[in-house]
Amino acid sequence: MLKAFGAMARLHLKMTQVQAEYEMPVFFYGDEMEKHTRECRRVRNYLVRLRTKTEFERRLLQEYPYFLKKAEEVTALARLESKPEYEAYVKSNGLYCHGDFQYHNVIYPKDGGGMCLINFEHFARDTGARDFYLLFRKISEKNDWSIKLAEEMLDAYQNRRLLTPIEWQSLRLRLAYPEKFWKIINFYYNSRKSWVSGRNYEKLEGLISQEQSRQCLLEKLFG
């Protein structure tokens, strides 16, 4: 895992040398948060109107006030960030990222050679914080938001490429946003309502049980 973060940093350094053949729009995390928070409100309104609710839907509604409040608070903070300034920073530094830096897109050769990165279809004009966030969140979720592991992942990346203040701020807000909650309700809302996957219920319970650890990690890293 730590080698993957080192490979990520090397990729980001190399990507500053990319010469795009056309002007790519800069991805601004605040826009995505706005969209996700609107969707959270829409699903809540749908659930409230339901006359008959499944156990999963009742559990979801029970937790909704907490996670929706978090989503709205972080979205409000992201709204205070300057989108033009962020876009100018990305363009002036020639920044690009993989866009979907997940562990299943990292190949470890059996012969001990260099790591291979695949599936660049989400290649984007954004800071390295986007890729870092994706892999960091995935691994942290599977390790109960371990502070020790979080510090090791940060070191593995920053030993090769330092996150600048504007990237650090975007990482703070991305991690603070309850994206896993949005993913759960988005999957639920866009699937067949007559049958709710038991796996979705497990994910919700896992999210709830890990929330205290997640907040402790955020407090440790960002104060």
mmCIF file of N, CA, C and O in Angstrom, residues 20-29 31 83 86-88 90-91 95-97 122-127 130:
data_model
loop_
_atom_site.group_PDB
_atom_site.id
_atom_site.type_symbol
_atom_site.label_atom_id
_atom_site.label_comp_id
_atom_site.label_asym_id
_atom_site.label_seq_id
_atom_site.Cartn_x
_atom_site.Cartn_y
_atom_site.Cartn_z
ATOM 1 N N ALA A 20 -1.295 18.520 -23.223
ATOM 2 C CA ALA A 20 -2.621 18.141 -23.724
ATOM 3 C C ALA A 20 -2.881 18.777 -25.084
ATOM 4 O O ALA A 20 -2.464 19.905 -25.345
ATOM 5 N N GLU A 21 -3.562 18.021 -25.949
ATOM 6 C CA GLU A 21 -3.852 18.513 -27.294
ATOM 7 C C GLU A 21 -5.069 19.438 -27.315
ATOM 8 O O GLU A 21 -5.343 20.079 -28.315
ATOM 9 N N TYR A 22 -5.811 19.476 -26.236
ATOM 10 C CA TYR A 22 -6.954 20.382 -26.143
ATOM 11 C C TYR A 22 -7.106 20.825 -24.697
ATOM 12 O O TYR A 22 -6.551 20.209 -23.784
ATOM 13 N N GLU A 23 -7.817 21.904 -24.500
ATOM 14 C CA GLU A 23 -7.982 22.479 -23.163
ATOM 15 C C GLU A 23 -8.980 21.664 -22.342
ATOM 16 O O GLU A 23 -10.161 21.581 -22.676
ATOM 17 N N MET A 24 -8.491 21.036 -21.284
ATOM 18 C CA MET A 24 -9.363 20.257 -20.404
ATOM 19 C C MET A 24 -9.901 21.140 -19.288
ATOM 20 O O MET A 24 -9.159 21.948 -18.737
ATOM 21 N N PRO A 25 -11.180 20.990 -18.933
ATOM 22 C CA PRO A 25 -11.710 21.760 -17.797
ATOM 23 C C PRO A 25 -11.105 21.261 -16.495
ATOM 24 O O PRO A 25 -10.794 20.079 -16.343
ATOM 25 N N VAL A 26 -10.932 22.161 -15.555
ATOM 26 C CA VAL A 26 -10.408 21.795 -14.238
ATOM 27 C C VAL A 26 -11.548 21.266 -13.381
ATOM 28 O O VAL A 26 -12.624 21.856 -13.316
ATOM 29 N N PHE A 27 -11.308 20.131 -12.724
ATOM 30 C CA PHE A 27 -12.299 19.549 -11.816
ATOM 31 C C PHE A 27 -12.214 20.279 -10.480
ATOM 32 O O PHE A 27 -11.150 20.316 -9.856
ATOM 33 N N PHE A 28 -13.332 20.864 -10.029
ATOM 34 C CA PHE A 28 -13.363 21.549 -8.734
ATOM 35 C C PHE A 28 -14.224 20.756 -7.766
ATOM 36 O O PHE A 28 -15.414 20.548 -8.003
ATOM 37 N N TYR A 29 -13.622 20.302 -6.693
ATOM 38 C CA TYR A 29 -14.296 19.417 -5.742
ATOM 39 C C TYR A 29 -15.569 20.019 -5.159
ATOM 40 O O TYR A 29 -16.522 19.309 -4.838
ATOM 41 N N ASP A 31 -17.880 21.745 -6.604
ATOM 42 C CA ASP A 31 -19.032 21.522 -7.490
ATOM 43 C C ASP A 31 -19.636 20.144 -7.249
ATOM 44 O O ASP A 31 -20.862 19.976 -7.232
ATOM 45 N N LYS A 83 -13.097 29.100 -6.502
ATOM 46 C CA LYS A 83 -12.975 28.213 -7.662
ATOM 47 C C LYS A 83 -12.010 28.771 -8.711
ATOM 48 O O LYS A 83 -11.156 28.032 -9.219
ATOM 49 N N TYR A 86 -8.495 28.175 -7.543
ATOM 50 C CA TYR A 86 -8.144 26.756 -7.627
ATOM 51 C C TYR A 86 -7.826 26.380 -9.081
ATOM 52 O O TYR A 86 -6.836 25.696 -9.355
ATOM 53 N N GLU A 87 -8.661 26.822 -9.997
ATOM 54 C CA GLU A 87 -8.450 26.523 -11.412
ATOM 55 C C GLU A 87 -7.135 27.130 -11.905
ATOM 56 O O GLU A 87 -6.385 26.499 -12.649
ATOM 57 N N ALA A 88 -6.859 28.361 -11.478
ATOM 58 C CA ALA A 88 -5.618 29.029 -11.887
ATOM 59 C C ALA A 88 -4.402 28.286 -11.339
ATOM 60 O O ALA A 88 -3.380 28.152 -12.030
ATOM 61 N N VAL A 90 -4.185 25.029 -10.635
ATOM 62 C CA VAL A 90 -4.021 23.777 -11.382
ATOM 63 C C VAL A 90 -3.382 24.037 -12.746
ATOM 64 O O VAL A 90 -2.440 23.352 -13.155
ATOM 65 N N LYS A 91 -3.875 25.059 -13.440
ATOM 66 C CA LYS A 91 -3.375 25.352 -14.781
ATOM 67 C C LYS A 91 -1.945 25.870 -14.756
ATOM 68 O O LYS A 91 -1.100 25.458 -15.567
ATOM 69 N N LEU A 95 -1.015 20.721 -13.593
ATOM 70 C CA LEU A 95 -1.375 19.542 -12.805
ATOM 71 C C LEU A 95 -2.440 18.680 -13.478
ATOM 72 O O LEU A 95 -3.408 19.184 -14.031
ATOM 73 N N TYR A 96 -2.223 17.363 -13.385
ATOM 74 C CA TYR A 96 -3.178 16.357 -13.859
ATOM 75 C C TYR A 96 -3.170 15.224 -12.834
ATOM 76 O O TYR A 96 -2.256 15.104 -12.013
ATOM 77 N N CYS A 97 -4.186 14.368 -12.888
ATOM 78 C CA CYS A 97 -4.203 13.205 -11.999
ATOM 79 C C CYS A 97 -4.842 12.013 -12.701
ATOM 80 O O CYS A 97 -5.487 12.164 -13.743
ATOM 81 N N HIS A 122 -10.439 7.992 -16.493
ATOM 82 C CA HIS A 122 -10.928 9.106 -15.678
ATOM 83 C C HIS A 122 -9.860 10.189 -15.488
ATOM 84 O O HIS A 122 -9.995 11.053 -14.612
ATOM 85 N N PHE A 123 -8.802 10.106 -16.289
ATOM 86 C CA PHE A 123 -7.734 11.096 -16.298
ATOM 87 C C PHE A 123 -8.329 12.499 -16.220
ATOM 88 O O PHE A 123 -9.251 12.829 -16.957
ATOM 89 N N ALA A 124 -7.840 13.335 -15.282
ATOM 90 C CA ALA A 124 -8.492 14.627 -15.053
ATOM 91 C C ALA A 124 -7.491 15.739 -14.795
ATOM 92 O O ALA A 124 -6.337 15.500 -14.420
ATOM 93 N N ARG A 125 -7.950 16.952 -14.999
ATOM 94 C CA ARG A 125 -7.179 18.158 -14.686
ATOM 95 C C ARG A 125 -7.514 18.529 -13.247
ATOM 96 O O ARG A 125 -8.513 19.170 -12.954
ATOM 97 N N ASP A 126 -6.671 18.057 -12.337
ATOM 98 C CA ASP A 126 -6.917 18.306 -10.914
ATOM 99 C C ASP A 126 -5.608 18.107 -10.163
ATOM 100 O O ASP A 126 -4.621 17.598 -10.716
ATOM 101 N N THR A 127 -5.594 18.473 -8.895
ATOM 102 C CA THR A 127 -4.395 18.320 -8.086
ATOM 103 C C THR A 127 -4.198 16.857 -7.673
ATOM 104 O O THR A 127 -5.117 16.034 -7.777
ATOM 105 N N ARG A 130 -6.693 14.756 -5.279
ATOM 106 C CA ARG A 130 -7.840 13.937 -5.699
ATOM 107 C C ARG A 130 -7.478 12.463 -5.678
ATOM 108 O O ARG A 130 -8.199 11.640 -5.103
#
